[in-house]
Amino acid sequence: MHDTTKTTRTGMNPIIIMMLIVIITMVLTFVLPSGEYQRKDKLVIPNSYQVIDKPISVANFISASLTEKGKGQAAPVGIADTLQSVPEGIAKQSGLIFMVLFIGGMFGILNKTGAIEAGLERTLVLTRGNIYLLIPVIMVIFSAGSTFMGLAKEYLLVIPMVIALTGRYWV
């Protein structure tokens, strides 16, 4: 007999976890002391750390951007600033977010059609099944891409293929 009941993974929603981290860091701006180093030509001068006073009040808890800050002053991050930072961050990184969503959809289609498996099979045929040759070749290609073309985020494209390769051939 087969057990037909599905096992469901229970856990916290990733968005809730990220928001909890954002809220914890907001609270830490009230608790941890602020400070700065003096610099000379963008280099930190040793033993030049100074604690900066920051006013803590109910107004700062609501929105720290309401208080005027001069040079050498710090202010904790308020609730309004925290809530505003999420959509601002999404707007600033919208290109990356779109790329991740597009790549995820693309790999979903490639996986359903079997193109990833066929590509991995063809690659292994070209290397005569020698995965110990394939890994260094892939590493050299990635290193050259990072060194000469500044690729970093673009490697999101190959993560599903590498996972499929390791899951299938590294048992």
PDB file of C-alpha atoms in Angstrom, residues 60-143:
ATOM      1  CA  ASN A  60      12.033  59.808  16.366  1.00  0.00           C
ATOM      2  CA  PHE A  61      10.245  56.518  16.952  1.00  0.00           C
ATOM      3  CA  ILE A  62       7.502  57.571  14.547  1.00  0.00           C
ATOM      4  CA  SER A  63       9.756  59.119  11.903  1.00  0.00           C
ATOM      5  CA  ALA A  64      13.391  60.069  12.363  1.00  0.00           C
ATOM      6  CA  SER A  65      13.418  61.982   9.085  1.00  0.00           C
ATOM      7  CA  LEU A  66      11.254  64.671  10.727  1.00  0.00           C
ATOM      8  CA  THR A  67      14.139  65.770  12.931  1.00  0.00           C
ATOM      9  CA  GLU A  68      16.888  67.945  11.501  1.00  0.00           C
ATOM     10  CA  LYS A  69      20.310  66.334  11.429  1.00  0.00           C
ATOM     11  CA  GLY A  70      23.500  68.271  10.999  1.00  0.00           C
ATOM     12  CA  LYS A  71      27.011  67.029  10.345  1.00  0.00           C
ATOM     13  CA  GLY A  72      28.166  64.721  13.100  1.00  0.00           C
ATOM     14  CA  GLN A  73      24.641  63.920  14.254  1.00  0.00           C
ATOM     15  CA  ALA A  74      22.781  60.650  14.046  1.00  0.00           C
ATOM     16  CA  ALA A  75      19.155  59.671  14.389  1.00  0.00           C
ATOM     17  CA  PRO A  76      17.546  56.267  14.840  1.00  0.00           C
ATOM     18  CA  VAL A  77      15.299  54.911  12.097  1.00  0.00           C
ATOM     19  CA  GLY A  78      11.603  55.402  12.827  1.00  0.00           C
ATOM     20  CA  ILE A  79       8.595  53.268  11.941  1.00  0.00           C
ATOM     21  CA  ALA A  80       7.584  55.471   8.997  1.00  0.00           C
ATOM     22  CA  ASP A  81      11.124  55.377   7.597  1.00  0.00           C
ATOM     23  CA  THR A  82      11.240  51.601   8.014  1.00  0.00           C
ATOM     24  CA  LEU A  83       7.960  51.052   6.201  1.00  0.00           C
ATOM     25  CA  GLN A  84       9.018  53.473   3.471  1.00  0.00           C
ATOM     26  CA  SER A  85      12.347  51.706   2.953  1.00  0.00           C
ATOM     27  CA  VAL A  86      10.706  48.523   1.620  1.00  0.00           C
ATOM     28  CA  PRO A  87       9.023  50.067  -1.452  1.00  0.00           C
ATOM     29  CA  GLU A  88      12.051  52.312  -2.031  1.00  0.00           C
ATOM     30  CA  GLY A  89      14.312  49.256  -2.051  1.00  0.00           C
ATOM     31  CA  ILE A  90      11.989  47.448  -4.443  1.00  0.00           C
ATOM     32  CA  ALA A  91      11.972  50.475  -6.761  1.00  0.00           C
ATOM     33  CA  LYS A  92      15.769  50.776  -6.696  1.00  0.00           C
ATOM     34  CA  GLN A  93      16.300  47.085  -7.462  1.00  0.00           C
ATOM     35  CA  SER A  94      13.357  46.562  -9.819  1.00  0.00           C
ATOM     36  CA  GLY A  95      15.657  45.497 -12.654  1.00  0.00           C
ATOM     37  CA  LEU A  96      17.179  42.727 -10.557  1.00  0.00           C
ATOM     38  CA  ILE A  97      13.775  41.646  -9.250  1.00  0.00           C
ATOM     39  CA  PHE A  98      12.410  41.460 -12.804  1.00  0.00           C
ATOM     40  CA  MET A  99      15.465  39.490 -13.915  1.00  0.00           C
ATOM     41  CA  VAL A 100      15.047  36.942 -11.100  1.00  0.00           C
ATOM     42  CA  LEU A 101      11.336  36.496 -11.867  1.00  0.00           C
ATOM     43  CA  PHE A 102      12.023  36.186 -15.594  1.00  0.00           C
ATOM     44  CA  ILE A 103      14.822  33.663 -15.058  1.00  0.00           C
ATOM     45  CA  GLY A 104      12.638  31.651 -12.672  1.00  0.00           C
ATOM     46  CA  GLY A 105       9.861  31.464 -15.249  1.00  0.00           C
ATOM     47  CA  MET A 106      12.317  30.622 -18.006  1.00  0.00           C
ATOM     48  CA  PHE A 107      13.825  27.752 -16.039  1.00  0.00           C
ATOM     49  CA  GLY A 108      10.371  26.492 -15.124  1.00  0.00           C
ATOM     50  CA  ILE A 109       9.599  26.192 -18.832  1.00  0.00           C
ATOM     51  CA  LEU A 110      13.014  24.705 -19.652  1.00  0.00           C
ATOM     52  CA  ASN A 111      12.608  22.154 -16.865  1.00  0.00           C
ATOM     53  CA  LYS A 112       9.112  21.103 -18.008  1.00  0.00           C
ATOM     54  CA  THR A 113      10.273  20.641 -21.607  1.00  0.00           C
ATOM     55  CA  GLY A 114      13.338  18.631 -20.570  1.00  0.00           C
ATOM     56  CA  ALA A 115      15.778  21.063 -22.184  1.00  0.00           C
ATOM     57  CA  ILE A 116      17.958  21.278 -19.069  1.00  0.00           C
ATOM     58  CA  GLU A 117      18.370  17.510 -18.891  1.00  0.00           C
ATOM     59  CA  ALA A 118      19.146  17.353 -22.620  1.00  0.00           C
ATOM     60  CA  GLY A 119      21.716  20.134 -22.272  1.00  0.00           C
ATOM     61  CA  LEU A 120      23.387  18.400 -19.337  1.00  0.00           C
ATOM     62  CA  GLU A 121      23.444  15.115 -21.239  1.00  0.00           C
ATOM     63  CA  ARG A 122      25.021  16.817 -24.273  1.00  0.00           C
ATOM     64  CA  THR A 123      27.614  18.528 -22.089  1.00  0.00           C
ATOM     65  CA  LEU A 124      28.529  15.226 -20.469  1.00  0.00           C
ATOM     66  CA  VAL A 125      28.784  13.572 -23.895  1.00  0.00           C
ATOM     67  CA  LEU A 126      31.196  16.312 -24.997  1.00  0.00           C
ATOM     68  CA  THR A 127      33.332  15.740 -21.886  1.00  0.00           C
ATOM     69  CA  ARG A 128      32.971  11.946 -22.309  1.00  0.00           C
ATOM     70  CA  GLY A 129      31.174  11.710 -18.979  1.00  0.00           C
ATOM     71  CA  ASN A 130      34.108  13.156 -17.059  1.00  0.00           C
ATOM     72  CA  ILE A 131      32.486  15.438 -14.508  1.00  0.00           C
ATOM     73  CA  TYR A 132      35.911  16.078 -13.002  1.00  0.00           C
ATOM     74  CA  LEU A 133      36.825  17.839 -16.253  1.00  0.00           C
ATOM     75  CA  LEU A 134      33.496  19.633 -16.533  1.00  0.00           C
ATOM     76  CA  ILE A 135      33.655  21.382 -13.144  1.00  0.00           C
ATOM     77  CA  PRO A 136      37.055  23.097 -13.700  1.00  0.00           C
ATOM     78  CA  VAL A 137      35.983  24.169 -17.202  1.00  0.00           C
ATOM     79  CA  ILE A 138      32.806  25.731 -15.784  1.00  0.00           C
ATOM     80  CA  MET A 139      34.850  27.411 -13.032  1.00  0.00           C
ATOM     81  CA  VAL A 140      37.261  28.925 -15.577  1.00  0.00           C
ATOM     82  CA  ILE A 141      34.354  30.215 -17.693  1.00  0.00           C
ATOM     83  CA  PHE A 142      32.690  31.798 -14.635  1.00  0.00           C
ATOM     84  CA  SER A 143      35.987  33.299 -13.443  1.00  0.00           C
TER      85      SER A 143
END
